[in-house]
Amino acid sequence: MQAAVKLLVRLGAMSVTVTGPVGNQSANCMPILRALPHWFGIPSALDAYSRDIDALPTFVARRDSQACGFLTVKRHFPQSAEVLVMGVLPELHRRGVCRALMGAAERWLRGEGVIYLQVKTRGPSQPDEGYAQTRAFYVALGFTPLEEIPTLWNGANPALIMVKKLASD
Ligand SMILES: CC(C)(COP(=O)(O)OP(=O)(O)OC[C@H]1O[C@@H](n2cnc3c(N)ncnc32)[C@H](O)[C@@H]1OP(=O)(O)O)[C@@H](O)C(=O)NCCC(=O)NCCS
């Protein structure tokens, strides 16, 4: 496995460091999810995310040493992985933090031999401005909507699978 990297990324007037992949990050990352209740408001789901963030490879963006964004990935097969959970503090949205996190994660995954990266998010059949913005982020970063599965989670929360090809097979 490749070593973790630490990068200094300049985003306009702001700088962040992006570190990863690292484990045991729930103490740093859970405050970010709690600041995003529209997406992460279900207590049992938060508990599961906390366990995943500790157990799985995570990329963390820090501003002035404080975690301000993160992204956790799960490897399903040697050629495929998933962005399991990600978030950026609301006051820093649209500053390029998650683009920097995704870039670092994709470089690492490519080096590990991953070809396809998927994400699951709420699909367009249940209109919601917040999730429309989430999907716009994924599309801007090169993900393509693949399939909406209404029954994967629950009727109020149709799951959209999006996929990005990271390397030629
Ligand atoms: C989705 C999220 C992680 C994006 O993080 P971010 O750091 O704000 O995103 P970036 O600034 O790196 O955006 C990169 C590009 O994505 C697109 N984008 C990001 N936010 C967008 C929005 N609200 N509306 C439309 N496009 C958007 C833009 O093309 C943007 O580039 P630009 O600003 O140069 O036009 C952040 O909005 C967030 O925390 N959302 C809530 C949590 C969430 O949705 N998690 C995923 C659950 S499935």
CSV table of C-alpha atoms and ligand atoms in Angstrom, one decimal:
chain,number,residue,atom,x,y,z
A,1,MET,CA,0.0,0.0,0.0
A,2,GLN,CA,1.2,3.5,-0.8
A,3,ALA,CA,2.2,5.9,2.0
A,4,ALA,CA,-0.1,8.6,3.2
A,5,VAL,CA,0.5,12.1,1.6
A,6,LYS,CA,0.3,15.5,3.1
A,7,LEU,CA,-0.2,18.4,0.6
A,8,LEU,CA,-0.5,22.1,1.0
A,9,VAL,CA,-3.3,23.4,-1.3
A,10,ARG,CA,-3.9,27.1,-2.0
A,11,LEU,CA,-7.5,27.9,-2.6
A,12,GLY,CA,-7.6,31.6,-3.4
A,13,ALA,CA,-6.7,33.5,-0.3
A,14,MET,CA,-7.1,30.4,1.9
A,15,SER,CA,-4.7,27.5,2.3
A,16,VAL,CA,-5.6,24.0,3.5
A,17,THR,CA,-3.5,20.9,4.1
A,18,VAL,CA,-4.9,17.6,2.7
A,19,THR,CA,-3.6,14.5,4.5
A,20,GLY,CA,-4.5,10.9,3.7
A,21,PRO,CA,-5.2,8.1,3.7
A,22,VAL,CA,-5.4,8.0,7.5
A,23,GLY,CA,-7.5,6.0,9.9
A,24,ASN,CA,-9.2,6.8,13.3
A,25,GLN,CA,-10.5,10.2,12.2
A,26,SER,CA,-14.0,10.2,13.6
A,27,ALA,CA,-13.1,12.6,16.4
A,28,ASN,CA,-11.9,15.1,13.8
A,29,CYS,CA,-14.6,14.4,11.2
A,30,MET,CA,-17.9,13.9,13.1
A,31,PRO,CA,-18.2,17.6,14.0
A,32,ILE,CA,-18.2,18.3,10.3
A,33,LEU,CA,-21.1,15.9,9.8
A,34,ARG,CA,-23.0,17.3,12.7
A,35,ALA,CA,-22.7,20.8,11.1
A,36,LEU,CA,-24.5,19.4,8.0
A,37,PRO,CA,-27.9,18.1,9.5
A,38,HIS,CA,-29.7,18.3,6.2
A,39,TRP,CA,-27.5,15.5,4.9
A,40,PHE,CA,-26.5,13.8,8.2
A,41,GLY,CA,-29.4,14.2,10.6
A,42,ILE,CA,-30.2,10.5,11.5
A,43,PRO,CA,-28.5,9.5,14.8
A,44,SER,CA,-28.1,5.8,13.9
A,45,ALA,CA,-26.6,6.7,10.5
A,46,LEU,CA,-24.2,9.0,12.3
A,47,ASP,CA,-23.0,6.2,14.5
A,48,ALA,CA,-22.4,4.0,11.5
A,49,TYR,CA,-20.5,6.8,9.8
A,50,SER,CA,-18.4,7.3,12.9
A,51,ARG,CA,-17.3,3.6,12.8
A,52,ASP,CA,-16.6,3.8,9.1
A,53,ILE,CA,-14.5,6.9,9.4
A,54,ASP,CA,-12.4,5.2,12.0
A,55,ALA,CA,-12.0,1.9,10.1
A,56,LEU,CA,-11.6,3.1,6.5
A,57,PRO,CA,-9.1,5.2,4.5
A,58,THR,CA,-9.9,8.9,5.0
A,59,PHE,CA,-8.6,12.1,3.5
A,60,VAL,CA,-8.8,15.1,5.8
A,61,ALA,CA,-8.5,18.9,4.9
A,62,ARG,CA,-7.3,21.1,7.7
A,63,ARG,CA,-7.4,24.9,7.9
A,64,ASP,CA,-5.3,26.3,10.7
A,65,SER,CA,-4.9,22.8,12.1
A,66,GLN,CA,-8.7,22.3,12.4
A,67,ALA,CA,-10.4,19.7,10.2
A,68,CYS,CA,-12.7,21.5,7.8
A,69,GLY,CA,-13.5,18.7,5.3
A,70,PHE,CA,-13.0,15.0,4.8
A,71,LEU,CA,-13.7,12.1,2.5
A,72,THR,CA,-13.8,8.4,3.4
A,73,VAL,CA,-13.4,5.7,0.8
A,74,LYS,CA,-14.3,2.0,0.8
A,75,ARG,CA,-12.7,-0.6,-1.5
A,76,HIS,CA,-15.2,-3.1,-2.8
A,77,PHE,CA,-13.0,-5.1,-5.2
A,78,PRO,CA,-9.4,-4.6,-6.4
A,79,GLN,CA,-10.7,-2.5,-9.3
A,80,SER,CA,-13.5,-0.6,-7.6
A,81,ALA,CA,-14.1,1.7,-4.7
A,82,GLU,CA,-16.7,4.0,-3.3
A,83,VAL,CA,-16.7,7.5,-1.7
A,84,LEU,CA,-18.6,6.4,1.4
A,85,VAL,CA,-19.1,9.7,3.1
A,86,MET,CA,-17.7,13.2,2.7
A,87,GLY,CA,-18.5,16.7,3.9
A,88,VAL,CA,-17.1,20.2,4.2
A,89,LEU,CA,-18.0,22.8,6.9
A,90,PRO,CA,-20.9,24.9,5.5
A,91,GLU,CA,-19.0,28.2,5.9
A,92,LEU,CA,-16.3,26.9,3.6
A,93,HIS,CA,-18.5,25.5,0.8
A,94,ARG,CA,-17.6,26.4,-2.8
A,95,ARG,CA,-14.0,27.2,-1.9
A,96,GLY,CA,-12.5,24.1,-3.6
A,97,VAL,CA,-11.9,22.1,-0.4
A,98,CYS,CA,-13.7,18.9,-1.6
A,99,ARG,CA,-12.2,19.2,-5.1
A,100,ALA,CA,-8.8,19.0,-3.4
A,101,LEU,CA,-9.9,16.1,-1.3
A,102,MET,CA,-11.3,14.2,-4.2
A,103,GLY,CA,-8.1,14.9,-6.2
A,104,ALA,CA,-5.9,13.4,-3.5
A,105,ALA,CA,-8.2,10.4,-3.0
A,106,GLU,CA,-8.4,9.7,-6.8
A,107,ARG,CA,-4.6,9.8,-7.1
A,108,TRP,CA,-4.2,7.4,-4.3
A,109,LEU,CA,-6.9,5.0,-5.6
A,110,ARG,CA,-5.4,5.0,-9.1
A,111,GLY,CA,-2.0,4.1,-7.5
A,112,GLU,CA,-3.8,1.2,-5.8
A,113,GLY,CA,-5.1,-0.1,-9.1
A,114,VAL,CA,-8.7,1.2,-8.8
A,115,ILE,CA,-10.5,1.8,-12.2
A,116,TYR,CA,-14.0,2.7,-11.2
A,117,LEU,CA,-15.1,5.0,-8.3
A,118,GLN,CA,-18.8,5.1,-7.3
A,119,VAL,CA,-20.8,7.3,-5.0
A,120,LYS,CA,-24.4,6.9,-3.8
A,121,THR,CA,-26.5,9.9,-3.0
A,122,ARG,CA,-30.2,10.9,-3.1
A,123,GLY,CA,-31.6,10.7,-6.6
A,124,PRO,CA,-33.5,13.3,-8.6
A,125,SER,CA,-36.9,11.6,-8.3
A,126,GLN,CA,-37.2,13.1,-4.7
A,127,PRO,CA,-36.5,16.8,-5.4
A,128,ASP,CA,-34.3,18.4,-2.8
A,129,GLU,CA,-32.2,21.6,-3.3
A,130,GLY,CA,-29.4,20.3,-1.0
A,131,TYR,CA,-29.0,17.0,-2.8
A,132,ALA,CA,-29.3,18.8,-6.2
A,133,GLN,CA,-26.1,20.7,-5.1
A,134,THR,CA,-24.5,17.5,-4.0
A,135,ARG,CA,-25.2,15.9,-7.4
A,136,ALA,CA,-23.9,19.1,-9.2
A,137,PHE,CA,-20.6,18.7,-7.2
A,138,TYR,CA,-20.2,15.1,-8.4
A,139,VAL,CA,-21.1,15.9,-12.0
A,140,ALA,CA,-18.6,18.8,-11.9
A,141,LEU,CA,-15.9,16.3,-10.8
A,142,GLY,CA,-16.6,13.9,-13.6
A,143,PHE,CA,-19.1,11.5,-12.1
A,144,THR,CA,-22.0,10.1,-14.4
A,145,PRO,CA,-25.4,9.1,-13.1
A,146,LEU,CA,-25.7,5.4,-13.6
A,147,GLU,CA,-28.9,4.2,-11.9
A,148,GLU,CA,-31.5,5.3,-9.4
A,149,ILE,CA,-32.6,2.5,-7.1
A,150,PRO,CA,-35.8,3.6,-5.1
A,151,THR,CA,-35.7,0.5,-2.8
A,152,LEU,CA,-32.0,0.5,-1.7
A,153,TRP,CA,-32.6,2.8,1.3
A,154,ASN,CA,-36.3,3.8,1.6
A,155,GLY,CA,-39.1,5.4,-0.5
A,156,ALA,CA,-38.3,8.9,0.8
A,157,ASN,CA,-34.6,8.5,-0.1
A,158,PRO,CA,-34.1,7.0,-3.5
A,159,ALA,CA,-30.4,6.0,-4.0
A,160,LEU,CA,-28.7,7.3,-7.1
A,161,ILE,CA,-25.5,5.5,-8.1
A,162,MET,CA,-22.9,7.7,-9.9
A,163,VAL,CA,-19.7,6.4,-11.3
A,164,LYS,CA,-16.4,7.8,-12.5
A,165,LYS,CA,-13.7,6.0,-14.5
A,166,LEU,CA,-10.3,6.7,-12.9
A,167,ALA,CA,-8.1,4.8,-15.3
A,168,SER,CA,-8.2,2.7,-18.5
A,169,ASP,CA,-8.7,-1.0,-18.0
B,1,LIG,C1,-20.8,18.4,-1.7
B,1,LIG,C2,-19.7,19.1,-0.9
B,1,LIG,C3,-18.8,18.1,-0.1
B,1,LIG,C4,-18.8,19.9,-1.9
B,1,LIG,O1,-17.7,20.5,-1.2
B,1,LIG,P1,-17.1,21.9,-1.6
B,1,LIG,O2,-15.8,22.0,-1.0
B,1,LIG,O3,-18.1,22.9,-1.3
B,1,LIG,O4,-17.0,21.8,-3.2
B,1,LIG,P2,-15.9,22.5,-4.1
B,1,LIG,O5,-15.8,24.0,-3.7
B,1,LIG,O6,-14.7,21.7,-4.2
B,1,LIG,O7,-16.7,22.5,-5.5
B,1,LIG,C5,-16.1,21.9,-6.7
B,1,LIG,C6,-17.1,22.1,-7.8
B,1,LIG,O8,-18.3,21.4,-7.6
B,1,LIG,C7,-19.5,22.2,-8.1
B,1,LIG,N1,-20.3,22.6,-6.9
B,1,LIG,C8,-19.9,22.5,-5.6
B,1,LIG,N2,-21.0,22.9,-4.8
B,1,LIG,C9,-22.0,23.3,-5.7
B,1,LIG,C10,-23.3,23.8,-5.5
B,1,LIG,N3,-23.7,24.1,-4.2
B,1,LIG,N4,-24.0,24.1,-6.6
B,1,LIG,C11,-23.6,23.8,-7.8
B,1,LIG,N5,-22.3,23.3,-8.1
B,1,LIG,C12,-21.5,23.0,-7.0
B,1,LIG,C13,-18.9,23.4,-8.7
B,1,LIG,O9,-18.7,23.1,-10.1
B,1,LIG,C14,-17.6,23.6,-8.0
B,1,LIG,O10,-16.6,24.3,-8.7
B,1,LIG,P3,-16.7,25.9,-8.8
B,1,LIG,O11,-17.0,26.4,-7.5
B,1,LIG,O12,-15.3,26.3,-9.3
B,1,LIG,O13,-17.8,26.2,-9.8
B,1,LIG,C15,-20.2,20.1,0.1
B,1,LIG,O14,-21.1,21.0,-0.5
B,1,LIG,C16,-20.9,19.5,1.3
B,1,LIG,O15,-20.4,19.3,2.4
B,1,LIG,N6,-22.2,19.2,1.1
B,1,LIG,C17,-23.0,18.6,2.2
B,1,LIG,C18,-22.6,17.1,2.4
B,1,LIG,C19,-22.8,16.2,1.2
B,1,LIG,O16,-23.5,16.5,0.2
B,1,LIG,N7,-22.1,15.1,1.3
B,1,LIG,C20,-22.3,14.0,0.3
B,1,LIG,C21,-23.5,13.2,0.8
B,1,LIG,S1,-24.0,12.0,-0.4
